[in-house]
Amino acid sequence: MPAGMRVGVLTGGGDCPGLNAVIRAVTRKGISVHRHEILGFRSGWLGPVEGLTTPLTLDAVEEILNRGGTILGSSRTNPYKIDDGIAKLKATLAEHRVDALIAIGGEDTLGVAEQLTHEGVPVVGVPKTIDNDLDATDYTFGFDTAVHIATEAIDRLRTTAESHHRALVVEVMGRHAGWIALHSGLAGGANVILVPEKQFSVDQVCDWVQQRFERQYAPIIVVAEGAIPEGGKELLLTGERDAFGHVRLGGVGTWLAEEISRRTGKESRAVVLGHVQRGGTPTAYDRVLATRFGLHAIDAVTEGDFGKMVALRGTDIVRVPLHEATASLKTVPLERYAEAEVLFG
Amino acid sequence: MPAGMRVGVLTGGGDCPGLNAVIRAVTRKGISVHRHEILGFRSGWLGPVEGLTTPLTLDAVEEILNRGGTILGSSRTNPYKIDDGIAKLKATLAEHRVDALIAIGGEDTLGVAEQLTHEGVPVVGVPKTIDNDLDATDYTFGFDTAVHIATEAIDRLRTTAESHHRALVVEVMGRHAGWIALHSGLAGGANVILVPEKQFSVDQVCDWVQQRFERQYAPIIVVAEGAIPEGGKELLLTGERDAFGHVRLGGVGTWLAEEISRRTGKESRAVVLGHVQRGGTPTAYDRVLATRFGLHAIDAVTEGDFGKMVALRGTDIVRVPLHEATASLKTVPLERYAEAEVLFG
Amino acid sequence: MPAGMRVGVLTGGGDCPGLNAVIRAVTRKGISVHRHEILGFRSGWLGPVEGLTTPLTLDAVEEILNRGGTILGSSRTNPYKIDDGIAKLKATLAEHRVDALIAIGGEDTLGVAEQLTHEGVPVVGVPKTIDNDLDATDYTFGFDTAVHIATEAIDRLRTTAESHHRALVVEVMGRHAGWIALHSGLAGGANVILVPEKQFSVDQVCDWVQQRFERQYAPIIVVAEGAIPEGGKELLLTGERDAFGHVRLGGVGTWLAEEISRRTGKESRAVVLGHVQRGGTPTAYDRVLATRFGLHAIDAVTEGDFGKMVALRGTDIVRVPLHEATASLKTVPLERYAEAEVLFG
Amino acid sequence: MPAGMRVGVLTGGGDCPGLNAVIRAVTRKGISVHRHEILGFRSGWLGPVEGLTTPLTLDAVEEILNRGGTILGSSRTNPYKIDDGIAKLKATLAEHRVDALIAIGGEDTLGVAEQLTHEGVPVVGVPKTIDNDLDATDYTFGFDTAVHIATEAIDRLRTTAESHHRALVVEVMGRHAGWIALHSGLAGGANVILVPEKQFSVDQVCDWVQQRFERQYAPIIVVAEGAIPEGGKELLLTGERDAFGHVRLGGVGTWLAEEISRRTGKESRAVVLGHVQRGGTPTAYDRVLATRFGLHAIDAVTEGDFGKMVALRGTDIVRVPLHEATASLKTVPLERYAEAEVLFG
């Protein structure tokens, strides 16, 4: 058997359920099948810059498949924004005789990966975005878990809304893309779903809310954190100022609950799900997808197919150029939103 | 067989997982064993005041055991604060030939129940408080579900905290009593638990947070919504004013996350769980407790043992005078808090 | 607005989480957008044969989205195998002035749907198979839920296996296709996965089991109920005879646990998950897929595009001829099995 | 501060969710508050007999609170049944300078603990039985988790039973005591609950089943594995013989499903939950109870209060003599069974 390679792995950006499943799959197949050595870099791109390493052995990846977060830690470090960042990074790779890197991350992490490829650092990417907003892949892991958690919350909130004849506004993640709102709203049977892709009319929302009350049910409104009312973001400005003296932007969920209450005279409450959406054990769907991504990424490395990232197309794992990952944001198409809209009210 | 009675049932106050299990048990045993007729009153005490009724047949209580909320709806109406409230209530009971009432609710609802008893309305109470703050019973249903939901959230937040080396503050329910914070904090392995029963020192909290970071773990702080920093509630006042011109009280969780961040220099985030804690399917524990409460309440009615409420003592369901329910708030004793405190840091 | 149609809906074959989500989506969009009347037929094809109907109004489909099973009931009735079955069915449709049918079901149900199309009954199909073995669609609803439940069970069994140094064999659904075993095995980190598509060598299984024990971990073996050992099904015959005098076929899970125990000398236990895999609330993934299937099916009916069924391709819902549904069984391709096999041991 | 003690900890018998929570609480309080050293013995009583140790440091007990099983492993070894077992055990304790033991286990493990106490080995016990059948404590940890898992399964099975108009028999744990059947049956709304404490009449069961079908619902029958039909265990004998030539006892669940089918002519299926009931993450309730048991056990050790075990009485943790743990089995009292029986049919 030919001697294997020495492969570095890192996770960058916000954490996401399924990261550990990728790390495990890369490590297990890398060691057992390809006879590579696998070296973990800690804290995203900071790891190769500062030489923060941790060995990834078979034992190190036991019992991590169903754990959220990332055993490697993460950061938002961009080596191009650090003095001598790239030189240090290359020195670390040389020192540890690393033949190739697997970078698991979102737009930013993969953007760095692509730049590095052009400078001769052999990298394979694994896409990660809990928001599902990467255009080059049908789905990314973590998204299904986030939708699952938001849906469970909506299920719970429905019974409390009904008991008190209240409107409940649920704010979910999604600054630029409304996928989590769309899918959790569909799954939870929301009566209104609001996404960043389309400014919403508060009047229209109140109409749907009223319709629902008239049918003797309580309305659930799911709103992505990045959704904007007609009239613009300025409506969300609060009087408060933050430490820098900037006037704070209030959360759209809380704002909307107050507007609904004011306009319809009905009790209304907001729940902001926040960080619970990105933590904890991944769903089975995400574990399978993340595992398959890891298995295919280590194959790409072994074949020397660099500058690529793995992606899901239908039921297949394929490889696409890294620059596709960052080319354009995958937002919710208006026809997908329209598909859901018929269920409002 | 002697003719049965006509028994009214209502649910008052905030909703709580397990209410439907009580209604089902009362109805099934009432009809099948005691040959009573069971009549539901809708929207708490508003139901008997305004004559809002719904028949509770065997079919009506199928498939509700595992549903959150209450099929009868709820309200915070106090008939003593409505013009002619008591007269109307008595008229409704007479009109529907109701022989006795079962009132399921917390301090307020049971307080009304007790007053009515003194005026000759035969009532049996079933205690309900998601906060577990009724002194007359070991536990109330709904509490276990709230603790379960908060614990799941803490489990999820732990992995995201670890991945980003962040402190995470989780604000849970509990305005006057810290039971949910204490139990979910213990169950989730929180590194700090803060309760309304004891003002907290932010310095001390930051010490525990630092200790945790020094051991290379990320701290989780569970704080009851009613917890107050040393220095008093005023610290929580924000600059903002509400619709009435009052300066708003900020949430303690958000405030504390900012303080930790400011003092320790570590990233810190807050999650406010809110209404998800009181909705959705009850845990098995709560379904059993609520079912047993219902079975015993209808027995008390049948025996004419009015002015009492059912309560849990050890593994037994007993009856205690209604006024015990409202005599004193069951807060977390300092020795129970001290028991948990040894696990902080 | 033009007068709408009268559309019948039925669910056939084994139940599957997500059926109610389809029924709800068909009904809501049918009524609100297309102004159709929707008529439910109960108990699969028996409904239109015997005239068992139930109206599907907006209220009838409230609160069913997150419920397992089917509010219409199901059966395995084939109208072609009933005397005058087709004549009766046509008579029922005529009597109730049904313009078109939506048939939700698997191979058998859709096979009948296709035959009826050739006889002039306008039908649109919605594919349903918990086993994910329909070739014409990337995934079917119910499958993700089954995988989710099996994965949760594997997670639970792992800790008990480790504590007792035991092998645990988990038998999951899948008589002819190993999809549930493959996906839940991957998601649960199974150390061996056995599928009907490939006869397994007990020696090889025991090798993997031993490897695992040697690394001081406890092995989990996931086996599809239709998996067959080398040597053939006859190995699974028990001494027992059933009511008809036939010698019974034992379950492969129980048999394999005993073989592992006998050959390796290690304790081994079997768990047969059974019907829990197909019941209860659907996952968010399945609710979204089922809802989208329903929305598109009622569109196809409205457009008069009969003899088709809806299907998932990538992230799109498309229409394919009904006969594709039944053309060939989608089994696990050997390369997908090989992809997973590198993680065994 | 006075020098602390050296305290050994072991877990014996079947695994149970919550064991790790006890180990963690003992270790954290032992080290942080009492300045003890904590030494883990692996594999139950085999550990001190053969000198299998593992240090329990603060780091060793991080991240185990929410994990099922026991990080110490378990066994059913009885040192009194091993040649020189007690001598070896004492030698190990002497060699490692162990001042006291905490034994976490059920009747057998605590029985050994009590015998050892009489021979001068200082032991404190922590009761563990998933079956809740220890008389000296209101509840034991693990029980709530088992009930939770069984209840979730019943919830899932109900929808599939309804869709197919089938009877579903669910066999749960409980060889000698019916607590899991009673509580999960109550929580799941079972239509019949059968426990070992009372032989059941198949005729009576079929009556309840028929009643249920007549009301157009599907019956769920929860049966403890140790339940026995009138006529005795012999009815459960199958034709098959095991490796030792003994005729095998069939499972009561499977047998009963066939009897129901045969006598009522209705389809009937059995599901045997098995080991899933004892694995995986503990419920919040069990984590709190197990943590409190651990905290109080290490206090008892520190105070030199040996020959005792900790126990739950109401909401208090108390200490009772070890022999009480093994004095009598806590079975379901007939009045508790009667309380539930009114909900049958």
Coordinates of N, CA and C in Angstrom, one line a residue, chain A residues 20-79:
Chain A
N20 N -19.3 17.8 13.4 CA -18.6 16.6 13.9 C -18.8 15.4 13.0
A21 N -19.9 15.3 12.4 CA -20.1 14.1 11.5 C -19.2 14.2 10.3
V22 N -19.0 15.4 9.8 CA -18.0 15.5 8.7 C -16.6 15.1 9.2
I23 N -16.2 15.7 10.3 CA -14.9 15.4 10.8 C -14.7 13.9 11.0
R24 N -15.7 13.3 11.6 CA -15.6 11.8 11.8 C -15.5 11.1 10.5
A25 N -16.3 11.4 9.5 CA -16.2 10.6 8.3 C -14.9 10.8 7.6
V26 N -14.4 12.1 7.5 CA -13.1 12.3 6.9 C -12.0 11.5 7.6
T27 N -12.1 11.5 9.0 CA -11.0 10.8 9.7 C -11.1 9.3 9.6
R28 N -12.3 8.8 9.7 CA -12.4 7.3 9.6 C -12.1 6.8 8.2
K29 N -12.6 7.4 7.2 CA -12.3 6.9 5.8 C -10.8 7.2 5.5
G30 N -10.4 8.4 5.9 CA -9.0 8.8 5.7 C -8.0 7.8 6.2
I31 N -8.2 7.4 7.5 CA -7.3 6.5 8.1 C -7.5 5.0 7.6
S32 N -8.8 4.6 7.7 CA -9.0 3.1 7.4 C -8.8 2.8 6.0
V33 N -9.3 3.6 5.1 CA -9.3 3.2 3.7 C -8.0 3.8 2.9
H34 N -7.8 5.1 3.1 CA -6.7 5.8 2.4 C -5.4 5.8 3.1
R35 N -5.3 5.3 4.4 CA -4.1 5.3 5.2 C -3.5 6.7 5.3
H36 N -4.3 7.7 5.3 CA -3.8 9.1 5.6 C -3.6 9.3 7.1
E37 N -2.8 10.3 7.4 CA -2.9 10.8 8.8 C -3.8 12.1 8.7
I38 N -4.6 12.2 9.8 CA -5.5 13.4 9.8 C -5.1 14.3 11.0
L39 N -4.9 15.5 10.7 CA -4.5 16.5 11.7 C -5.6 17.6 11.8
G40 N -6.2 17.8 13.0 CA -7.2 18.8 13.2 C -6.5 20.1 13.5
F41 N -7.0 21.2 12.8 CA -6.6 22.6 13.2 C -7.7 23.2 14.0
R42 N -7.4 23.8 15.1 CA -8.4 24.3 16.0 C -8.8 25.8 15.7
S43 N -10.0 26.2 16.0 CA -10.5 27.6 15.9 C -10.4 28.1 14.4
G44 N -10.9 27.4 13.5 CA -11.0 27.9 12.1 C -9.7 28.2 11.5
W45 N -9.6 29.2 10.7 CA -8.4 29.6 10.0 C -7.3 30.1 11.0
L46 N -7.7 30.4 12.2 CA -6.7 30.7 13.2 C -5.8 29.6 13.5
G47 N -6.3 28.3 13.4 CA -5.5 27.1 13.7 C -4.3 27.0 12.8
P48 N -4.4 27.0 11.5 CA -3.2 27.0 10.7 C -2.3 28.2 10.7
V49 N -2.9 29.4 11.1 CA -2.1 30.6 11.2 C -1.2 30.5 12.5
E50 N -1.8 30.0 13.5 CA -1.0 30.0 14.8 C -0.5 28.6 15.2
G51 N -0.8 27.7 14.3 CA -0.2 26.3 14.7 C -1.0 25.6 15.8
L52 N -2.3 25.9 15.9 CA -3.1 25.2 16.9 C -3.6 23.9 16.3
T53 N -3.0 22.8 16.8 CA -3.4 21.5 16.2 C -3.9 20.5 17.2
T54 N -4.5 19.5 16.8 CA -5.0 18.4 17.6 C -5.1 17.2 16.7
P55 N -4.5 16.1 17.1 CA -4.5 14.9 16.2 C -5.9 14.3 16.1
L56 N -6.3 13.9 14.9 CA -7.6 13.3 14.7 C -7.4 11.8 14.5
T57 N -7.4 11.0 15.6 CA -7.3 9.6 15.5 C -8.7 8.9 15.4
L58 N -8.7 7.6 15.2 CA -10.0 6.9 15.3 C -10.7 7.1 16.6
D59 N -9.9 7.0 17.7 CA -10.5 7.2 19.0 C -11.0 8.6 19.3
A60 N -10.3 9.6 18.7 CA -10.7 11.0 18.8 C -12.1 11.3 18.2
V61 N -12.5 10.5 17.2 CA -13.8 10.8 16.6 C -14.9 9.8 17.0
E62 N -14.6 9.0 18.0 CA -15.7 8.1 18.6 C -16.7 9.0 19.3
E63 N -17.9 8.7 19.3 CA -18.9 9.3 20.1 C -19.1 10.8 19.8
I64 N -18.7 11.3 18.6 CA -19.0 12.7 18.3 C -20.0 12.8 17.2
L65 N -20.4 11.7 16.5 CA -21.4 11.8 15.4 C -22.7 12.5 15.8
N66 N -23.2 12.2 17.0 CA -24.4 12.8 17.4 C -24.3 14.0 18.3
R67 N -23.1 14.6 18.3 CA -22.9 15.8 19.1 C -22.9 17.0 18.3
G68 N -23.6 18.1 18.8 CA -23.6 19.3 18.1 C -22.3 20.0 18.2
G69 N -22.2 21.2 17.6 CA -21.0 22.0 17.7 C -19.9 21.3 16.9
T70 N -18.6 21.7 17.2 CA -17.5 21.1 16.5 C -16.3 20.9 17.5
I71 N -15.8 19.7 17.5 CA -14.7 19.4 18.5 C -13.5 20.2 18.2
L72 N -13.4 20.8 17.0 CA -12.2 21.6 16.6 C -12.4 23.0 17.0
G73 N -13.5 23.4 17.5 CA -13.8 24.8 17.8 C -13.8 25.6 16.4
S74 N -14.2 26.8 16.5 CA -14.4 27.6 15.3 C -14.0 29.1 15.6
S75 N -13.9 29.8 14.5 CA -13.6 31.3 14.7 C -14.0 31.9 13.3
R76 N -14.0 33.3 13.3 CA -14.3 34.0 12.1 C -13.0 34.6 11.5
T77 N -11.9 34.1 12.0 CA -10.6 34.6 11.5 C -10.4 34.5 10.0
N78 N -10.0 35.6 9.4 CA -9.6 35.6 8.0 C -8.1 35.8 7.9
P79 N -7.4 34.8 7.5 CA -5.9 34.9 7.5 C -5.4 36.0 6.6

